[in-house]
mmCIF file of C-alpha atoms in Angstrom:
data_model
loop_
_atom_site.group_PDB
_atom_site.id
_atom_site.type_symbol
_atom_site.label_atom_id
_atom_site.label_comp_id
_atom_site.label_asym_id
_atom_site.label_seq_id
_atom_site.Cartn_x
_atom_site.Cartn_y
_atom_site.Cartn_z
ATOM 1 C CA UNK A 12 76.179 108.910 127.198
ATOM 2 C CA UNK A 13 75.038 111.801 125.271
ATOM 3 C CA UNK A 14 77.690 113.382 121.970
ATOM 4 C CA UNK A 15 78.804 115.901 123.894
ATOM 5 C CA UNK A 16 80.160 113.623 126.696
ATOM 6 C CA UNK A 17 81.370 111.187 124.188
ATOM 7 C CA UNK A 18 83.043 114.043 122.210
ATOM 8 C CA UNK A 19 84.785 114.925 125.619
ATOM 9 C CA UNK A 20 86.166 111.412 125.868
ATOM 10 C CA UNK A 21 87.749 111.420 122.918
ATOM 11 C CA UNK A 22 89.522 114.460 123.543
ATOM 12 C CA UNK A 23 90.900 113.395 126.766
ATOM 13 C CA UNK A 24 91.770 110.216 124.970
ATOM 14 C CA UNK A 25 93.764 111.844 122.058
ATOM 15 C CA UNK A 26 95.164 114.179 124.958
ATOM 16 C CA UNK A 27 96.284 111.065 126.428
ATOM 17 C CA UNK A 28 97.385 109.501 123.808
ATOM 18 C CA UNK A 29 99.533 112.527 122.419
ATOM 19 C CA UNK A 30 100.982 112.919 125.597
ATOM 20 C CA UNK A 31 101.888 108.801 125.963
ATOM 21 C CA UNK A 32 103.778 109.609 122.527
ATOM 22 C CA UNK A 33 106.516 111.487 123.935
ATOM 23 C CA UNK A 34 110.041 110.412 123.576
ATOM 24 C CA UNK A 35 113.474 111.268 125.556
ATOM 25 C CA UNK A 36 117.200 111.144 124.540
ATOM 26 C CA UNK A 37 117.370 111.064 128.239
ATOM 27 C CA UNK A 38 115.407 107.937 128.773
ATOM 28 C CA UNK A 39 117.841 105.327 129.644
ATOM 29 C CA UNK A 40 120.441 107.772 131.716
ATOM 30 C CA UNK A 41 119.647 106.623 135.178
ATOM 31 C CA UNK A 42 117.984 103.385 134.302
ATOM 32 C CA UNK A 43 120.902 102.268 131.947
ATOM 33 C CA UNK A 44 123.580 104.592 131.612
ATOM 34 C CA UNK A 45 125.422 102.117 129.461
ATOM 35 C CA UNK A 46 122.752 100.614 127.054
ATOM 36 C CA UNK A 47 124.011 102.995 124.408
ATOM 37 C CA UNK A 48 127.507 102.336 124.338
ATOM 38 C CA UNK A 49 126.836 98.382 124.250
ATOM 39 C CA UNK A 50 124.589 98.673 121.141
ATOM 40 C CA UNK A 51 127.382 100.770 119.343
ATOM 41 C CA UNK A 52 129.844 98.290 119.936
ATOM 42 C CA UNK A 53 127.993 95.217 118.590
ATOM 43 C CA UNK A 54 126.482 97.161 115.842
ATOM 44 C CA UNK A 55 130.407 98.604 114.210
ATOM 45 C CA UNK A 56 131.569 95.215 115.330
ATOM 46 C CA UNK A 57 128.873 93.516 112.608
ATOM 47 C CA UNK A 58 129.399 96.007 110.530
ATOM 48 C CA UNK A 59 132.860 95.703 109.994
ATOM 49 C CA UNK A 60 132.310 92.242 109.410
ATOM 50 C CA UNK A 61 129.989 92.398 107.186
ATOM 51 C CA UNK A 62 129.782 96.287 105.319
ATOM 52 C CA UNK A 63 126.419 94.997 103.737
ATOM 53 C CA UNK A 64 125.046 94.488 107.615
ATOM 54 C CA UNK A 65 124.558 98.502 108.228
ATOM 55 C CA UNK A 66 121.880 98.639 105.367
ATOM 56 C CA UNK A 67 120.279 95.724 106.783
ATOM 57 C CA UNK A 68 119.906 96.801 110.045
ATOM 58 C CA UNK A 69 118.674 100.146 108.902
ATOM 59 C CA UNK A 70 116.132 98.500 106.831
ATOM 60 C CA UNK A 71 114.885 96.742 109.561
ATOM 61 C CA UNK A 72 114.060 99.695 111.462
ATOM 62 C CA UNK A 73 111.958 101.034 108.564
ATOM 63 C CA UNK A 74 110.342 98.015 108.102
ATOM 64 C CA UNK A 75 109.568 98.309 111.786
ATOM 65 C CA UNK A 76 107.998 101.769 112.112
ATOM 66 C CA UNK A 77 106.285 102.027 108.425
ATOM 67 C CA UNK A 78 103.827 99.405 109.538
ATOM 68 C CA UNK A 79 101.991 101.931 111.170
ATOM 69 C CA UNK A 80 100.030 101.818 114.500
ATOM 70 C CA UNK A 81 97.578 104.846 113.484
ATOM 71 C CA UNK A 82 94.400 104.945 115.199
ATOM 72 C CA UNK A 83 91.010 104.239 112.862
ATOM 73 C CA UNK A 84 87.854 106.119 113.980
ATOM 74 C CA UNK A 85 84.570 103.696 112.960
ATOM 75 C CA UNK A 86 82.299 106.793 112.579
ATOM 76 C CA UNK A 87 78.701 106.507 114.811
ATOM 77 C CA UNK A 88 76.941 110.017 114.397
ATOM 78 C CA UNK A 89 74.513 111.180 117.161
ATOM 79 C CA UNK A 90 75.758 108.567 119.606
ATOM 80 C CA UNK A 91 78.212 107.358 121.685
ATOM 81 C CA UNK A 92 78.418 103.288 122.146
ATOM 82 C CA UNK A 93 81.760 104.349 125.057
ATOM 83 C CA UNK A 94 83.776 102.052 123.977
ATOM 84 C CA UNK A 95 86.901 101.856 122.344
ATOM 85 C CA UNK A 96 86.688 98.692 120.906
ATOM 86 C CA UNK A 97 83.254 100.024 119.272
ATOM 87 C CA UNK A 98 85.174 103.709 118.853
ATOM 88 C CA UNK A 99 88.488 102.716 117.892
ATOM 89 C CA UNK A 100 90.616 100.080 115.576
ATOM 90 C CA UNK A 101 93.911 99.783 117.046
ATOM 91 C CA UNK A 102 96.410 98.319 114.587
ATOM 92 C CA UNK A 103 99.556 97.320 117.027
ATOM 93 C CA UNK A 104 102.579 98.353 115.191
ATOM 94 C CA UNK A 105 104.515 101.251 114.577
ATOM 95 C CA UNK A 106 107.923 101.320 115.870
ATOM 96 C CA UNK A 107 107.979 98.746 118.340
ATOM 97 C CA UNK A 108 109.770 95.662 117.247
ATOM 98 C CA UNK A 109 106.794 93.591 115.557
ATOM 99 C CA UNK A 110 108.924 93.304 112.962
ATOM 100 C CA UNK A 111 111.216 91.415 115.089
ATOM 101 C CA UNK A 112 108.520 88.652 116.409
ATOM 102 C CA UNK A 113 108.695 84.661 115.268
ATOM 103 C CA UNK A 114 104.861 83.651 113.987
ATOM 104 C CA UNK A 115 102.866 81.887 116.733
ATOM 105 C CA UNK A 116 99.599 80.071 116.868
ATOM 106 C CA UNK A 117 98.182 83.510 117.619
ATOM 107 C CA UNK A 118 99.797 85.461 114.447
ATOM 108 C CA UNK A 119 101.427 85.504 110.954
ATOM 109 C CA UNK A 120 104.296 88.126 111.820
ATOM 110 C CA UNK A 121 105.526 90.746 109.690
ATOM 111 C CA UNK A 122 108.355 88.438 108.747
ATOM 112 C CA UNK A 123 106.621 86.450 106.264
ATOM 113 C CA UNK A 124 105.109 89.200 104.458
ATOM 114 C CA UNK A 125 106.135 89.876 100.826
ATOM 115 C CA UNK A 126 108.625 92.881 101.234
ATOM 116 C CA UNK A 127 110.122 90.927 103.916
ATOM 117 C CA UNK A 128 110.426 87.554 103.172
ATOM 118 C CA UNK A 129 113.885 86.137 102.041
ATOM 119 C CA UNK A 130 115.348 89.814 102.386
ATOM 120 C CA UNK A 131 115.167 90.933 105.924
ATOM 121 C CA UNK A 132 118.220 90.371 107.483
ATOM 122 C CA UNK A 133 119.910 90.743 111.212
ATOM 123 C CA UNK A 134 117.909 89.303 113.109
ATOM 124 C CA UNK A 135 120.833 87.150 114.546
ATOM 125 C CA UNK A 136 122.817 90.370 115.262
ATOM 126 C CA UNK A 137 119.720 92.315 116.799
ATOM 127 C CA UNK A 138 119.402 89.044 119.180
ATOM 128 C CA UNK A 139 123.211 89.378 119.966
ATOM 129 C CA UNK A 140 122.958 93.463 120.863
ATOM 130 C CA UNK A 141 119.810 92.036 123.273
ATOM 131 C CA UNK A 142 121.675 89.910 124.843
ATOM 132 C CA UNK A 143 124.607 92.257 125.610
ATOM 133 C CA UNK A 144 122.068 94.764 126.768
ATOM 134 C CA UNK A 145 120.403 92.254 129.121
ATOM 135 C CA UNK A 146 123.419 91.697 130.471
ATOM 136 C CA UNK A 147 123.925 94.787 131.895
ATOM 137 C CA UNK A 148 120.532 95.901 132.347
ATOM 138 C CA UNK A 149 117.867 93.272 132.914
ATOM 139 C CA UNK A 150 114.847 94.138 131.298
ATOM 140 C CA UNK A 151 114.736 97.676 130.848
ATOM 141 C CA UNK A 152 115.686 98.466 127.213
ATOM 142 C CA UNK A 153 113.379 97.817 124.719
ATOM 143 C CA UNK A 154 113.669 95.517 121.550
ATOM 144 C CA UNK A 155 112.319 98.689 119.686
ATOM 145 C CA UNK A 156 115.036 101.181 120.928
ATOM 146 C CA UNK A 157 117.499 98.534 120.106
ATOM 147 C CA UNK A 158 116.317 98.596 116.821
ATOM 148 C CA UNK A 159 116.284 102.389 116.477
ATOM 149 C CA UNK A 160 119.768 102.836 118.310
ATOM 150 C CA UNK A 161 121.432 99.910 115.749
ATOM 151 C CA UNK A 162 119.674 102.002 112.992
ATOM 152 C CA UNK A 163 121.689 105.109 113.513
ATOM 153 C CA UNK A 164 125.090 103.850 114.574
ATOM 154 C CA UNK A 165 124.548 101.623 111.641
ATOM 155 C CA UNK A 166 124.766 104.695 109.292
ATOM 156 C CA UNK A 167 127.587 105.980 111.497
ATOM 157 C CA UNK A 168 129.865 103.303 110.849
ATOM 158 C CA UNK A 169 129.497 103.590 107.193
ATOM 159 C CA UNK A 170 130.598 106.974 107.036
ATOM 160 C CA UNK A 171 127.081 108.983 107.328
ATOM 161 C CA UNK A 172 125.568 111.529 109.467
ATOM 162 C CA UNK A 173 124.496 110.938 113.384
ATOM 163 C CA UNK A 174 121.658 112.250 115.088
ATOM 164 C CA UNK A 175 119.774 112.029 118.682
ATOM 165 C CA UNK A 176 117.973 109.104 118.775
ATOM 166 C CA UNK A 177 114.674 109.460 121.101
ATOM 167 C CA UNK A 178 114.021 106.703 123.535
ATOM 168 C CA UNK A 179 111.234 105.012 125.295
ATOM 169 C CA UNK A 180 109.600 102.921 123.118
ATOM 170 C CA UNK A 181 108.127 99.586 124.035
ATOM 171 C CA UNK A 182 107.913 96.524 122.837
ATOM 172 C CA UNK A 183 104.715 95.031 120.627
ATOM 173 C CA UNK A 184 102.932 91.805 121.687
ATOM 174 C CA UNK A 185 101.882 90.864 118.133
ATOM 175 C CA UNK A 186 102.491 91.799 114.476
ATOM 176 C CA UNK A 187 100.184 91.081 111.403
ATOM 177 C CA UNK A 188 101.498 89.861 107.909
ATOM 178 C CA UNK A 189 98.138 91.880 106.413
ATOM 179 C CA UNK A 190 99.489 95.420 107.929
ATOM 180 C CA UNK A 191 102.843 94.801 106.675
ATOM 181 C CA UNK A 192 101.719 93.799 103.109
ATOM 182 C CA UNK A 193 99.545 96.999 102.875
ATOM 183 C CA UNK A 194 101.753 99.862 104.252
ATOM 184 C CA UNK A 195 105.600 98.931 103.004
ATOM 185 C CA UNK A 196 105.720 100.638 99.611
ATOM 186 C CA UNK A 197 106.725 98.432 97.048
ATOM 187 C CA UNK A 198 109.590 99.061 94.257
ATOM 188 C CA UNK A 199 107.029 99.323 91.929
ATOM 189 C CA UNK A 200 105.749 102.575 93.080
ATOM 190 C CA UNK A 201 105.360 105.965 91.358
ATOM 191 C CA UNK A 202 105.626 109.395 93.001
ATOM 192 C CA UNK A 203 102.220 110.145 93.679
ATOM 193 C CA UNK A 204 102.164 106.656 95.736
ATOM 194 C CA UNK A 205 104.907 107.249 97.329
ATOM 195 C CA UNK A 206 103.905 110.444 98.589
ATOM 196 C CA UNK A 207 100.728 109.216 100.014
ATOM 197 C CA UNK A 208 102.728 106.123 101.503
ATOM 198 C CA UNK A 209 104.516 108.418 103.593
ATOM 199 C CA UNK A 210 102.103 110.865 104.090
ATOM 200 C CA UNK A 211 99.871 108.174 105.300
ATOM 201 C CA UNK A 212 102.546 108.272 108.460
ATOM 202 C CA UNK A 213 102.866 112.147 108.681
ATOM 203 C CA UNK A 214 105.907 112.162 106.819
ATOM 204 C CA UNK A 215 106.621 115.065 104.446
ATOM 205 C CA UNK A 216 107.400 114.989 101.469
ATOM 206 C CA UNK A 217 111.536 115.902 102.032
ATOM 207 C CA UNK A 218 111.156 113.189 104.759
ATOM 208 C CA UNK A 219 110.399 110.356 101.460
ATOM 209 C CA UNK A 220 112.937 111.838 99.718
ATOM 210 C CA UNK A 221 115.754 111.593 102.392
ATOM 211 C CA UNK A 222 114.459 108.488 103.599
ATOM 212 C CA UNK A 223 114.890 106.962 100.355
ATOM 213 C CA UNK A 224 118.723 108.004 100.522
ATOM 214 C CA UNK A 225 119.198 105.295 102.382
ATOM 215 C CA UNK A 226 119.762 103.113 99.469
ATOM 216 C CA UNK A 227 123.277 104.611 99.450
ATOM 217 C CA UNK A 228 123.899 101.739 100.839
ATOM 218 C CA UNK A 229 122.434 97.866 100.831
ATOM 219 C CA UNK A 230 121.425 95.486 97.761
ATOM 220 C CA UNK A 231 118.635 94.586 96.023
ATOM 221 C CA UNK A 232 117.293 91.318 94.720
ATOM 222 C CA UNK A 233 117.192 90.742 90.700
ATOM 223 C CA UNK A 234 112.936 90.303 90.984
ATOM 224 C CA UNK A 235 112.523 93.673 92.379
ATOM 225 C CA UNK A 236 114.312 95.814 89.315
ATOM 226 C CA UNK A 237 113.967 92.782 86.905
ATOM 227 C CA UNK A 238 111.089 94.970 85.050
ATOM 228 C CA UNK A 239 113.090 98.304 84.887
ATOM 229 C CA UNK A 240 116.502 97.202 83.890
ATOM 230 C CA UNK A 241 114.650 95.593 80.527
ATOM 231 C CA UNK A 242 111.498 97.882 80.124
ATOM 232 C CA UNK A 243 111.944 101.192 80.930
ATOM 233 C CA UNK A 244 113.557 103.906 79.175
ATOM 234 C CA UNK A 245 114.396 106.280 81.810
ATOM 235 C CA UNK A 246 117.652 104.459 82.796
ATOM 236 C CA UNK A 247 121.223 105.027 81.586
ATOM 237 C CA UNK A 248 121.588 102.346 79.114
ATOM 238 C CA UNK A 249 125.257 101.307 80.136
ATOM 239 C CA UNK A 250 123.744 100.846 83.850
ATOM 240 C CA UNK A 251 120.699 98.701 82.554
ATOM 241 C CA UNK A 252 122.991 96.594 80.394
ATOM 242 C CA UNK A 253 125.892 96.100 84.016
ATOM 243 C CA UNK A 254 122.874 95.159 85.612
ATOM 244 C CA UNK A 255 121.483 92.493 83.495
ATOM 245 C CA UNK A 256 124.362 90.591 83.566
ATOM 246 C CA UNK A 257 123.447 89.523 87.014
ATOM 247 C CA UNK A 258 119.347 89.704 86.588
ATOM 248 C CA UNK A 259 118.356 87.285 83.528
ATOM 249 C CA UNK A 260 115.717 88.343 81.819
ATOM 250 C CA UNK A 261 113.632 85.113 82.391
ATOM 251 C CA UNK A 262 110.781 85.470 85.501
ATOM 252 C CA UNK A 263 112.340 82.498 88.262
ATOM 253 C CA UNK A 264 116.085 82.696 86.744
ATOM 254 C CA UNK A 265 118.518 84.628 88.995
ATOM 255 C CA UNK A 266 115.227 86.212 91.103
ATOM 256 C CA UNK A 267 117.310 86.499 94.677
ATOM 257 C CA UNK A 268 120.724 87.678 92.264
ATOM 258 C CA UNK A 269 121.776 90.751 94.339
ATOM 259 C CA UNK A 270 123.024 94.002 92.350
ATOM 260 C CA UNK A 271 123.694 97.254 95.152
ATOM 261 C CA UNK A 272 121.559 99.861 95.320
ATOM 262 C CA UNK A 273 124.425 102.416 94.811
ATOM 263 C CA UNK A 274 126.909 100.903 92.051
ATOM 264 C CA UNK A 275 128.959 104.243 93.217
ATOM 265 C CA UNK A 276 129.976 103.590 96.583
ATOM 266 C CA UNK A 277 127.752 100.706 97.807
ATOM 267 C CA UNK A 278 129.290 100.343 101.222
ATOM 268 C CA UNK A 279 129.891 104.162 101.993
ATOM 269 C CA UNK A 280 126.930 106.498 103.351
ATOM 270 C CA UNK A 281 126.773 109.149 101.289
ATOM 271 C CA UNK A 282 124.521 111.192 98.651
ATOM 272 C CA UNK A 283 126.186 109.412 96.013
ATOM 273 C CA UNK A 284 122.358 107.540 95.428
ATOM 274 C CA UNK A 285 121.478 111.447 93.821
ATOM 275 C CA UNK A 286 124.052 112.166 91.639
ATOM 276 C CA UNK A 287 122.914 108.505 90.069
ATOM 277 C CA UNK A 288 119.336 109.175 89.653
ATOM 278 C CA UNK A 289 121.001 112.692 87.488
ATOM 279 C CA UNK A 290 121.999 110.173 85.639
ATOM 280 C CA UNK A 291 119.196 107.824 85.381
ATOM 281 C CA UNK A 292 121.054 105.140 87.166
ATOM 282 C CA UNK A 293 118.367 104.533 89.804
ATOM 283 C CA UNK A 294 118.158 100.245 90.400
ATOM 284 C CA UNK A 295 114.644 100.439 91.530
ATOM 285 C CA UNK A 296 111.683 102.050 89.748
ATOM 286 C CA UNK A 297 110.386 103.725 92.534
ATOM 287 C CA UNK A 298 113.884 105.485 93.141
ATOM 288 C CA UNK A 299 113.974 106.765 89.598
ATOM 289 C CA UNK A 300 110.361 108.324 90.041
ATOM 290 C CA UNK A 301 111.934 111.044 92.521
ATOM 291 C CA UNK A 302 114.191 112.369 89.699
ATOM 292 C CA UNK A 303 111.642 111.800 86.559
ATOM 293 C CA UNK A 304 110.042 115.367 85.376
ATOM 294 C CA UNK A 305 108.135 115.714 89.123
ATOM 295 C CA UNK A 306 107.952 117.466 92.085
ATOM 296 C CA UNK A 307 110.563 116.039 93.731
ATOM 297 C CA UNK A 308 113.723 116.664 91.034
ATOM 298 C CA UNK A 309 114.744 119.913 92.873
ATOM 299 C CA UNK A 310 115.433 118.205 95.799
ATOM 300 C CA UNK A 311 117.002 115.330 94.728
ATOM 301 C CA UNK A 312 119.115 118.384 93.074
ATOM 302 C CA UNK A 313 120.360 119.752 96.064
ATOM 303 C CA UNK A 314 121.008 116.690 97.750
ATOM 304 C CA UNK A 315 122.973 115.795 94.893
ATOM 305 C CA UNK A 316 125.373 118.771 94.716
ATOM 306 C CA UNK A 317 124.999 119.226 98.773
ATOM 307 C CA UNK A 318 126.102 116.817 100.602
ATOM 308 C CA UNK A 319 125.699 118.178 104.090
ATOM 309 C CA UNK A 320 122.209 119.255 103.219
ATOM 310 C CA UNK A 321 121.115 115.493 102.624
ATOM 311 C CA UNK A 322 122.734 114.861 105.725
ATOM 312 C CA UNK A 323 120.671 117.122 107.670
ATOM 313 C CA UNK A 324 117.417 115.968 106.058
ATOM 314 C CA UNK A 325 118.064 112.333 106.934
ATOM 315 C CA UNK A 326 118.982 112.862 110.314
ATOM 316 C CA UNK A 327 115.705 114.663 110.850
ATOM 317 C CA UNK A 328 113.896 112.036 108.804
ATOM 318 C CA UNK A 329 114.933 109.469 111.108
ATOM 319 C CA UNK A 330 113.466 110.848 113.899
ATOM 320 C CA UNK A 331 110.356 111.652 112.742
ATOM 321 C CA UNK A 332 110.367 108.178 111.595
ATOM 322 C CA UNK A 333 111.301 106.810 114.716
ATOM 323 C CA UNK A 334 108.180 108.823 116.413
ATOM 324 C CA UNK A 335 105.632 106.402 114.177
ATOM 325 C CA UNK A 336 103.267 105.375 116.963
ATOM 326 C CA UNK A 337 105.624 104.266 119.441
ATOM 327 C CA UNK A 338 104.244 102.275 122.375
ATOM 328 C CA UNK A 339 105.066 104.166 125.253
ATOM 329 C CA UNK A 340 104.049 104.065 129.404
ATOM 330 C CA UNK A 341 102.551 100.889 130.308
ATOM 331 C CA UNK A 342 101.911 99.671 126.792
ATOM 332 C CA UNK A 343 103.286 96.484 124.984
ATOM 333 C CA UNK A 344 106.502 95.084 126.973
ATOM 334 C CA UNK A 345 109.984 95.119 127.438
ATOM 335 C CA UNK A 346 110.718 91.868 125.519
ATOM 336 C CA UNK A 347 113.271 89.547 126.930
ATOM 337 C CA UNK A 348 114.037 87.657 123.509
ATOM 338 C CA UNK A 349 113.570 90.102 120.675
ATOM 339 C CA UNK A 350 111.731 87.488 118.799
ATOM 340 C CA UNK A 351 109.111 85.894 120.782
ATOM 341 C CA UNK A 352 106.843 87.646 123.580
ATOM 342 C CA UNK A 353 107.709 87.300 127.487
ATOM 343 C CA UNK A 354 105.517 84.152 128.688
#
């Protein structure tokens, strides 16, 4: 097939593709009126067991979506091979519950990967919601809308903003321990990385900046602030020295002690997380670099001093989070068990 012709193709294909993209607050309305109202209940049930659960469940739906399912185009000028294994590198995540799958003989899973292992949490409480869910609607809401719908009513309970969650997403048959190592961003991150972390998923640069407000909220293990809290000098020297009394200096003393991200208001959504970075009480190096001389100090400013403004941001964050590469149409599945594929 000649360029032209090939060229064609791939239009149609990212036509196609855009188009599969597209998701609906309506979705579940006629298919499962009630799958909304189930997944609120379990999720402010857990959390009002467990405060710390919210953050948990919210970072599991980031940790979901930022392993991205982009699409790679292996470049082959002048000709056309037609097709799109020879075209295209599909990655298969995104937001669509990888992060959710038990390894197999066919996969290491997301789970295992460094920023996840022996910190992601709620897994039991995700396989709870499911079960509800199936119970009144057999097969028909996705492990990945779970995930997105536990997310926001997650922030809810702890006293933060809502927003309209988009529906529609299906569920992935396989996740990769590689893609998760190289697209989380680490604590150790500056600003520039940061930026091109989440620019890397079409997120702006207000998006990073409200996403990162979610450590309002959650904890953070001793290993992954161990270096700022005794190294750095852009932190409030009162807040390094409250901190080490739980983090020993000593590399594989105290590495999983937990310290919150928020020393404020740690169980309470709000834009308390700004008003400590002022103050160069950031826990994690790469939340300090968004208040540190750069770009990004003007808006970690406002949300500071305007509450309702970070509110807005997030809210709008979240969904263009959410709308990372979601399966959609006949792709993936509706899983049955959130952790393992259907058989």
């Amino acid at each position: 097939m000649g360029s032209a012709s090939c060229l064609s193709l791939l239009v149609l294909v990212a036509l196609s593709s855009a188009a599969n993209a597209q998701l609906s607050s309506t979705f579940y309305d006629t298919s499962c009126p009630n799958a909304l109202s189930t997944i609120k209940s379990a999720v402010t049930a857990a959390v009002n067991n467990e405060p710390r659960m919210g953050a948990s469940l919210l970072r599991l739906h980031f940790h979901d979506c930022f392993v991205d399912a982009s699409l790679r185009i292996t470049r082959k000028p002048f000709r056309c091979a037609c097709s799109f294994k020879a075209l295209f590198g599909f990655r298969s995540q995104g937001c669509d519950a990888s992060v959710l799958l038990n390894d197999t003989s066919s996969f290491t899973g997301e789970q295992t990967a460094i920023p996840n292992k022996g910190s992601l949490r709620g897994f039991t409480v995700i396989d709870n919601i499911k079960a509800q869910v199936e119970a009144v609607c057999n097969q028909t809401v996705s492990c990945a809308d779970i995930l997105a719908v536990a997310a926001r009513d997650s922030v809810v309970a702890l006293g933060g903003p809502s927003w309209t969650v988009l529906l529609g997403r299906r569920d992935s048959t396989t996740a990769s321990k590689s893609n998760a190592e190289r697209d989380l961003p680490p604590p150790t991150f500056d600003l520039a990385n940061l930026t091109a972390a989440f620019a890397n998923k079409n997120l702006s640069v207000t998006d990073m900046v409200a996403l990162s407000g979610a450590h309002t909220i959650g904890q953070a293990q001793c290993l992954n602030f161990r270096d700022r809290i005794y190294n750095e000098t852009n932190i409030n020297s009162t807040f390094a020295t409250s901190v080490q009394a739980n983090c020993p200096r000593t590399s594989g003393s105290g590495d999983t002690s937990l310290s919150p991200l928020d020393t404020t208001s740690p169980t309470t959504f709000d834009n308390a997380y700004y008003t400590n970075l002022l103050s160069q009480k950031g826990l994690l190096h790469s939340d300090q670099q968004l208040f540190n001389g750069g770009s990004t100090d003007s808006t970690v400013r406002n949300f500071a001093s305007n509450a309702a403004s970070f509110n807005s941001a997030f809210a709008t964050a979240m969904v263009n989070m959410g709308n990372i590469s979601p399966k959609t149409g006949s792709q993936g599945q509706i899983r049955l068990s959130c952790s393992k594929v259907n058989s």
